[in-house]
CSV table of C-alpha atoms and ligand atoms in Angstrom, one decimal:
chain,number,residue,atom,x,y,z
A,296,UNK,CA,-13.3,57.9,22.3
A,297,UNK,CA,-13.2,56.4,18.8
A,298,UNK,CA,-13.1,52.6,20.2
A,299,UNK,CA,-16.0,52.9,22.9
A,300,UNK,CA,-18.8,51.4,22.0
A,301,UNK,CA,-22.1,53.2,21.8
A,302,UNK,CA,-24.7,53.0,24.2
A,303,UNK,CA,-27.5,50.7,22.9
A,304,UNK,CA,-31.2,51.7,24.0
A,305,UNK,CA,-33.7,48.2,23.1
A,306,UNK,CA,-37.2,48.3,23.8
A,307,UNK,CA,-39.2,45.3,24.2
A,308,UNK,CA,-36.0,43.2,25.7
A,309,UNK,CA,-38.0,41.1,27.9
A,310,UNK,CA,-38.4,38.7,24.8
A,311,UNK,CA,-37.9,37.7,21.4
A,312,UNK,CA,-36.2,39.9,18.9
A,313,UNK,CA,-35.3,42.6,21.7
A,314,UNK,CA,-33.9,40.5,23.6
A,315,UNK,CA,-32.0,38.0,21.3
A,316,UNK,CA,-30.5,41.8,20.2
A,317,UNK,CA,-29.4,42.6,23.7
A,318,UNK,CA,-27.7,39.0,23.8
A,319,UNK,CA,-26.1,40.0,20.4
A,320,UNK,CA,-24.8,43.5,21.3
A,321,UNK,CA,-23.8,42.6,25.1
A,322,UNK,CA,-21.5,39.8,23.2
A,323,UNK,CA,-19.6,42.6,20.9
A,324,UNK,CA,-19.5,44.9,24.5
A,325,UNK,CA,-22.0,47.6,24.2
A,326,UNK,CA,-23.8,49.1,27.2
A,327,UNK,CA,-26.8,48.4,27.2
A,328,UNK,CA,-30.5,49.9,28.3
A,329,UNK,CA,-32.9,47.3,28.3
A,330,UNK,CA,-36.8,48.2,28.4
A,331,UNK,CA,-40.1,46.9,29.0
A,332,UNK,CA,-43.4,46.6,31.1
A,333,UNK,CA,-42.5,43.1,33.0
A,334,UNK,CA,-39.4,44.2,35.7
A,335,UNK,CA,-39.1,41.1,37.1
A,336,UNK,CA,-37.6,39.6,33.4
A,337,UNK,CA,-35.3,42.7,33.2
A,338,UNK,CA,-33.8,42.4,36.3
A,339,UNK,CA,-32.7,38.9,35.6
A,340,UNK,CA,-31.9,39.2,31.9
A,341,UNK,CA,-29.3,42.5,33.7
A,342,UNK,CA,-27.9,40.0,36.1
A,343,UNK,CA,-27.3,37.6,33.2
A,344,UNK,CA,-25.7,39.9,30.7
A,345,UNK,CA,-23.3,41.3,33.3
A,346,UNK,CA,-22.6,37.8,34.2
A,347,UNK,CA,-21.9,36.7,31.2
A,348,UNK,CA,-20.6,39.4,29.0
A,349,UNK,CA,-19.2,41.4,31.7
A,350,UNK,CA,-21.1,44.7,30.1
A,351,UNK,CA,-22.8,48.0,32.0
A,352,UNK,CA,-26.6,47.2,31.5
A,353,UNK,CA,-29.4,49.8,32.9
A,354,UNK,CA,-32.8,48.8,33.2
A,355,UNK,CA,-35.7,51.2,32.3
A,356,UNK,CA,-39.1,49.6,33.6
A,357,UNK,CA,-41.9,51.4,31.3
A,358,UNK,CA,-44.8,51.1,28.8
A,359,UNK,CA,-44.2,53.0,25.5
A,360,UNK,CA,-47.8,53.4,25.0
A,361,UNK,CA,-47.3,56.1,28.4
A,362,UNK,CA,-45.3,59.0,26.8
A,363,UNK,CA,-44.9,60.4,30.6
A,364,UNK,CA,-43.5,57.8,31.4
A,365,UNK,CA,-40.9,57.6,28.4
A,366,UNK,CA,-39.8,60.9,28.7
A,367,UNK,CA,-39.4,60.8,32.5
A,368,UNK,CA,-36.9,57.4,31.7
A,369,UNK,CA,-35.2,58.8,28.9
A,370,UNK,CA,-34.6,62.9,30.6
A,371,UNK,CA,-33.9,61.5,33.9
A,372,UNK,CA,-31.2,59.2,32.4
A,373,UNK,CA,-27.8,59.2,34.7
A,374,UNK,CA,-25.0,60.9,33.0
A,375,UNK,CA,-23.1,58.4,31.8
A,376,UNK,CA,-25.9,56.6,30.0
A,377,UNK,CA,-26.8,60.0,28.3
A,378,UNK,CA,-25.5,60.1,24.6
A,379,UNK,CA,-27.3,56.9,23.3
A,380,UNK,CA,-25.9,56.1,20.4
A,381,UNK,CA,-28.1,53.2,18.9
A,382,UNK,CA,-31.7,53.2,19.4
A,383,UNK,CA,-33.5,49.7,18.7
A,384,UNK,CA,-37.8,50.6,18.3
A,385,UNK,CA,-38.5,47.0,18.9
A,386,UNK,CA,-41.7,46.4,21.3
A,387,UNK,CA,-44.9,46.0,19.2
A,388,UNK,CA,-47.5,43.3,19.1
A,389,UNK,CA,-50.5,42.1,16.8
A,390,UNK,CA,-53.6,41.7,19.0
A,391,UNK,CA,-56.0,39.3,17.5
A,392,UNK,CA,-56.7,38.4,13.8
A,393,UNK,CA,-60.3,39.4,12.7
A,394,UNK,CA,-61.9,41.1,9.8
A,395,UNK,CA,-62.4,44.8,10.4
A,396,UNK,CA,-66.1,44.3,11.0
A,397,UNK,CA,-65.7,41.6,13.8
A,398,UNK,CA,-62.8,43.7,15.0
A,399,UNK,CA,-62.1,44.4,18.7
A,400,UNK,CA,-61.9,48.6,18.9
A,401,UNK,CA,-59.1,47.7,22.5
A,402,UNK,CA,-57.1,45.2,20.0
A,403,UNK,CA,-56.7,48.0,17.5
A,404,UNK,CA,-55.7,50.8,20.0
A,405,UNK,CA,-53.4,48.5,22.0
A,406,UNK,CA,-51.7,47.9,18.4
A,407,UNK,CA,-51.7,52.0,17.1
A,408,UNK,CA,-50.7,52.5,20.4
A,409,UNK,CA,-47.7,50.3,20.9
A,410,UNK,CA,-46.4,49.9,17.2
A,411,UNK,CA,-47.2,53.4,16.1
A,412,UNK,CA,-47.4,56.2,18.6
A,413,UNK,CA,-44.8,54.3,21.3
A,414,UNK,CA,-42.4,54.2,18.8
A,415,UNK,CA,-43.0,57.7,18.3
A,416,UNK,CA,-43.0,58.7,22.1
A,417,UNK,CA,-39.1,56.7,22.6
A,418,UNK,CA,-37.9,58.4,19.0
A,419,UNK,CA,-39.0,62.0,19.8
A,420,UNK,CA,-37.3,61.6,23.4
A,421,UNK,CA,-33.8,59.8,22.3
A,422,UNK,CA,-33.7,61.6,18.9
A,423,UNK,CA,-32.8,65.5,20.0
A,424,UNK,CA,-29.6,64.0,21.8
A,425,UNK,CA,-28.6,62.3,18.6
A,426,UNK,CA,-28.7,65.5,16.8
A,427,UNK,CA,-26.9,67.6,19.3
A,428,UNK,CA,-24.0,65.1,18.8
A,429,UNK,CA,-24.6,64.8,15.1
A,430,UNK,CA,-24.7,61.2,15.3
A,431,UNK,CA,-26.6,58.4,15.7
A,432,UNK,CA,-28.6,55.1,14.2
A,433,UNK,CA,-32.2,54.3,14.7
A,434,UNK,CA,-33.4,50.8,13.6
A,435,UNK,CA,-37.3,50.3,13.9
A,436,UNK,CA,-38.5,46.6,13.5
A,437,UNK,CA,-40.8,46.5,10.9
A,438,UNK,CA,-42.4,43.6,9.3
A,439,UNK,CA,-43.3,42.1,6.4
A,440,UNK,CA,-46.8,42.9,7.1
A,441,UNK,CA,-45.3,47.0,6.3
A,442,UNK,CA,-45.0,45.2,2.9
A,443,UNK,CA,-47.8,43.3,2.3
A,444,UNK,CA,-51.4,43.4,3.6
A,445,UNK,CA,-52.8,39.8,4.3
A,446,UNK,CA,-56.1,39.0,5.1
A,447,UNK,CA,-57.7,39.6,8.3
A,448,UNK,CA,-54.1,41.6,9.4
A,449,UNK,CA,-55.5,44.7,8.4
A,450,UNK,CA,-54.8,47.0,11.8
A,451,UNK,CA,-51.4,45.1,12.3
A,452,UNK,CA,-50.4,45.5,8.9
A,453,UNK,CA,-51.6,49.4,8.9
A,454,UNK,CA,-49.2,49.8,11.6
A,455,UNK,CA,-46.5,48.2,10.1
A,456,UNK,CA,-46.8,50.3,6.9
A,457,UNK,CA,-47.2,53.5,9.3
A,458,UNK,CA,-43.1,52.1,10.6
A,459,UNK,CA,-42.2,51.5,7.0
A,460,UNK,CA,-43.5,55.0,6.4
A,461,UNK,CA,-42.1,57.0,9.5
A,462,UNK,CA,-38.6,54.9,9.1
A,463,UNK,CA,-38.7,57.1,5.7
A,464,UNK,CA,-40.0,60.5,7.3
A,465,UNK,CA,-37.0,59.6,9.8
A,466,UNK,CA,-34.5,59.3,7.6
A,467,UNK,CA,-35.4,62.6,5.5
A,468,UNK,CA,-36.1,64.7,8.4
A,469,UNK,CA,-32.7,63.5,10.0
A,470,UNK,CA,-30.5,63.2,7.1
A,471,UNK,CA,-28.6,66.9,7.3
A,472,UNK,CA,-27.8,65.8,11.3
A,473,UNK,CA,-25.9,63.0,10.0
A,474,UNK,CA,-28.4,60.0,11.7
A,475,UNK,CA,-28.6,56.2,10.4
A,476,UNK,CA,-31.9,55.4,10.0
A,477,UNK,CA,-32.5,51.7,9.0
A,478,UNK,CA,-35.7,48.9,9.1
A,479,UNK,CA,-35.9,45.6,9.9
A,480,UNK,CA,-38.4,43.8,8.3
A,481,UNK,CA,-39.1,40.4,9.2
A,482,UNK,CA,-41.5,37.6,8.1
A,483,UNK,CA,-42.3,34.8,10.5
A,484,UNK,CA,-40.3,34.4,13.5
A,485,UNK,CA,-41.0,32.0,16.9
A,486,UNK,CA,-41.6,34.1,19.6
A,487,UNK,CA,-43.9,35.5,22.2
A,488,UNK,CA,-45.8,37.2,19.2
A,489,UNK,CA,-48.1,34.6,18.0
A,490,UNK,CA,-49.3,33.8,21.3
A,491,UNK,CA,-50.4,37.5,22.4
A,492,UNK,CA,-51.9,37.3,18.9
A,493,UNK,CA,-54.0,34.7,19.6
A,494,UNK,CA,-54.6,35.7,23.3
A,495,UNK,CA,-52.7,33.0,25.7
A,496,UNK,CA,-54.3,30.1,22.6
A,497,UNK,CA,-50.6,27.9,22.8
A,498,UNK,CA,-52.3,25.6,20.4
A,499,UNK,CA,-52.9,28.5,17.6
A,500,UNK,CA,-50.0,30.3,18.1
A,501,UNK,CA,-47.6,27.0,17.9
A,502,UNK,CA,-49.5,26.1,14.5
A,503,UNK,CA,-48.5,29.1,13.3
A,504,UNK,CA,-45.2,27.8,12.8
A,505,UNK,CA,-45.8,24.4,12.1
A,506,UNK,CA,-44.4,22.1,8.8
A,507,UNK,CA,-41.4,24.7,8.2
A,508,UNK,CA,-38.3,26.4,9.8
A,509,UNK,CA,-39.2,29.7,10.9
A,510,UNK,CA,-36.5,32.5,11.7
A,511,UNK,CA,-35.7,32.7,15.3
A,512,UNK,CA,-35.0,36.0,16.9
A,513,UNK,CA,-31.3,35.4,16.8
A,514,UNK,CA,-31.2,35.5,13.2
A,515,UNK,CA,-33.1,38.8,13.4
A,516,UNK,CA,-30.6,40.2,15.9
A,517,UNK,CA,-27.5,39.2,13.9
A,518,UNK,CA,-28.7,41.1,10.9
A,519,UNK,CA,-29.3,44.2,12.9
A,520,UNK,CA,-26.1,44.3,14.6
A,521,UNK,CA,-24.6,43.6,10.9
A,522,UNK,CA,-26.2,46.8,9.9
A,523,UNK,CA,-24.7,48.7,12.7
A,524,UNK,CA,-21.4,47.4,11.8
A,525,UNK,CA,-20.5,49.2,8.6
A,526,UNK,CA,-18.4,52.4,8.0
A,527,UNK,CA,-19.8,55.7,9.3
A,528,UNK,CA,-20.7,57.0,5.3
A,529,UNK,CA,-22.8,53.8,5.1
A,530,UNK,CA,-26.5,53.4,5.9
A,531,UNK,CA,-28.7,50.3,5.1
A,532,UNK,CA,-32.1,51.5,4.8
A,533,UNK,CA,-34.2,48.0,5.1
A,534,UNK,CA,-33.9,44.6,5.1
A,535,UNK,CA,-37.0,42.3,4.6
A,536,UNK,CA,-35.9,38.8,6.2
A,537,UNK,CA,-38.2,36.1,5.7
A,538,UNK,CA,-37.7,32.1,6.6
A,539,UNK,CA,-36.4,30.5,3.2
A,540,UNK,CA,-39.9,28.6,3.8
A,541,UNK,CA,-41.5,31.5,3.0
A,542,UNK,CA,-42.3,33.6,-0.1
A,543,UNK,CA,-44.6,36.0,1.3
A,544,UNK,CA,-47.0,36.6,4.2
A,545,UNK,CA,-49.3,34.0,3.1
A,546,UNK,CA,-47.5,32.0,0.7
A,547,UNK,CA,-45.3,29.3,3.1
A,548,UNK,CA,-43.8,25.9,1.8
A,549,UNK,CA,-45.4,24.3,4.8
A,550,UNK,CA,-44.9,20.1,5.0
B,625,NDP,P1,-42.5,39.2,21.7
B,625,NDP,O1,-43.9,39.2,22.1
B,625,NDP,O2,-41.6,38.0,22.0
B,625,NDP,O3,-41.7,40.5,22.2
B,625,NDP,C1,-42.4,41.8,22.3
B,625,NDP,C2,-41.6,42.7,23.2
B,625,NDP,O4,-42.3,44.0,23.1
B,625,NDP,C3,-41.6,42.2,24.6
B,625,NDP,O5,-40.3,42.4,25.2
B,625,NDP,C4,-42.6,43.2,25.3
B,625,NDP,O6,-42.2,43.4,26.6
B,625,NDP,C5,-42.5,44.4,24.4
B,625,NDP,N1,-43.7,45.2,24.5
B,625,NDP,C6,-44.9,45.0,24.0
B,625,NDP,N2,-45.8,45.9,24.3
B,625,NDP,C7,-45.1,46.9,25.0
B,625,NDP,C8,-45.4,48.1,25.6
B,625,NDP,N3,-46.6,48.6,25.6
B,625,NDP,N4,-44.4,48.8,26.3
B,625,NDP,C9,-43.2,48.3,26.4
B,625,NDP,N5,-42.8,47.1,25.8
B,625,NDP,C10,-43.7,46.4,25.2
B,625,NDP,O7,-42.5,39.5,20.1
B,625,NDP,P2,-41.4,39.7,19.0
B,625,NDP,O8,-40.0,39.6,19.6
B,625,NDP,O9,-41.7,38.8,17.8
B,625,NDP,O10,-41.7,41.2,18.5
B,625,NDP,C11,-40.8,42.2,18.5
B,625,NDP,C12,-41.1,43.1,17.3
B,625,NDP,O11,-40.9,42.4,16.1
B,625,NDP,C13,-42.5,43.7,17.3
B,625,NDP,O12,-42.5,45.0,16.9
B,625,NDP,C14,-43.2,42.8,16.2
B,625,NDP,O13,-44.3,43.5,15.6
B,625,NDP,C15,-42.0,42.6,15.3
B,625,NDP,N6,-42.1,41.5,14.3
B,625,NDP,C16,-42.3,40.2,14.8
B,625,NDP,C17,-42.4,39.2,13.9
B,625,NDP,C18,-42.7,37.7,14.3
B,625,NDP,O14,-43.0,36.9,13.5
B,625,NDP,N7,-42.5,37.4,15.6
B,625,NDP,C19,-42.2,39.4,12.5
B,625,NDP,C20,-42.0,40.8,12.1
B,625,NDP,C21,-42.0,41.8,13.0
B,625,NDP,P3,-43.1,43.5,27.9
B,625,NDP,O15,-44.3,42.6,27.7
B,625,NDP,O16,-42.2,43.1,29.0
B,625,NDP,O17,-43.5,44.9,28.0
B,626,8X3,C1,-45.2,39.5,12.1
B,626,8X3,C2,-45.2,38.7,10.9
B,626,8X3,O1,-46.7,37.8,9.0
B,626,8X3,O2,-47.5,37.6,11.3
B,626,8X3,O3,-45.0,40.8,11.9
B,626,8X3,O4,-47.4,39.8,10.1
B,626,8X3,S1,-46.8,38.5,10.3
């Protein structure tokens, strides 16, 4: 019992940081539930996990923002992927970069909607099983912009500070059932996320990380395994990882 390793629940694994973190923990042998909206990318990303790291892997096909949906994947769970042990709050997006008075009212709900209240919706399902067994580790992905408020982010950033803030409320709320609670704050890192930012605009998003070295989603996924990693009496509560290029959300040593 004490060697198994735990069940690992990732949503958002059909890119990026989720799924450079299911690479990571399939390569150290933890089962794995991968989630997100586009099945046809989870069904191959399974295939190649098993393939490769020879690890159980479930599939859960679902949008966070639909908390029917999230309840009827996480109760209906088969038994033996039950007691999640590790719960990765990873899918999220920024939708467009306006001031607030050219702001787009379907942007901003898509972004409260996905950032905030889906990462509610998964929490408040996987959370009462981690207390019945008096163990467990949440990691949200946060962001720099949970930090720091840059212009023209305002809704993104709001709903970054609302992770920073409920990764605390977490934490206290959890603390006497012996749960890890730990953020993950990144600054710029090439993914998908610049171009659903800028709406399918290749060109804008790939400028985005132009004249520097941004993080890639590996490095993000290394330093959340890491904080998994460490004795059962120790709990990293954040970790703001930025490109050494950068100093802050706006301030980048750009070529
Ligand atoms: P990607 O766009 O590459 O990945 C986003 C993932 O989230 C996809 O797997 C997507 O899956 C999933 N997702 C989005 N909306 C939903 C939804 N409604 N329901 C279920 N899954 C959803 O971006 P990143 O990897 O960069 O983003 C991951 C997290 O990291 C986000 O929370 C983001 O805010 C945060 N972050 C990113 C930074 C960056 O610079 N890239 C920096 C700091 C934080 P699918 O489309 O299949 O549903
Ligand atoms: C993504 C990083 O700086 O675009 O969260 O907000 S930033």
């Amino acid at each position: 019992m004490k060697n198994r390793k735990e069940i690992v629940l990732i949503t958002g694994a059909t890119s990026g940081i989720g799924l450079a973190c299911a690479n990571v923990f399939a390569e150290h042998g933890h089962p794995l539930i991968i989630t997100g909206r586009r099945a046809d990318r989870l069904n191959s990303i399974s295939t190649k996990l098993v393939r490769e790291y020879s690890v159980k892997v479930l599939t859960l096909n679902f949008d966070v923002r639909d908390n029917r949906a999230v309840q009827k994947a996480i109760y209906n769970l088969p038994e033996e992927w039950s007691e999640i042990g590790i719960l990765i709050n990873n899918a999220g997006l920024a939708v467009g970069l306006n001031s607030i008075q050219d702001g787009e009212i379907d942007d901003w709900e898509r972004m409260i909607d996905t950032n905030i209240k889906g990462l509610l919706y998964v929490t408040r399902a996987v959370l009462p099983g981690m207390i019945n067994r008096n163990a467990g580790h949440i990691i949200n992905i946060g962001s720099i912009a949970g930090k720091e408020v840059y212009p023209f982010g305002n809704v993104y950033c709001a709903t970054k500070h609302a992770v920073d803030a409920l990764t605390k409320g977490i934490r206290i709320d959890t603390v006497k059932h012996n749960i890890k609670v730990t953020q993950v704050a990144p600054g710029a890192v090439k993914t998908e996320f610049s171009v659903i930012r800028f709406k399918g605009d290749e060109e804008k998003a790939d400028n985005v990380y132009k004249g520097y070295e941004p993080l890639h989603p590996e490095d993000i996924a290394e330093v959340t395994y890491f904080s998994t990693t460490l004795p059962s009496h120790v709990n990293i509560n954040d970790m703001v990882i930025m490109p050494t290029a950068q100093a802050s959300a706006t301030i980048l040593n750009k070529e």
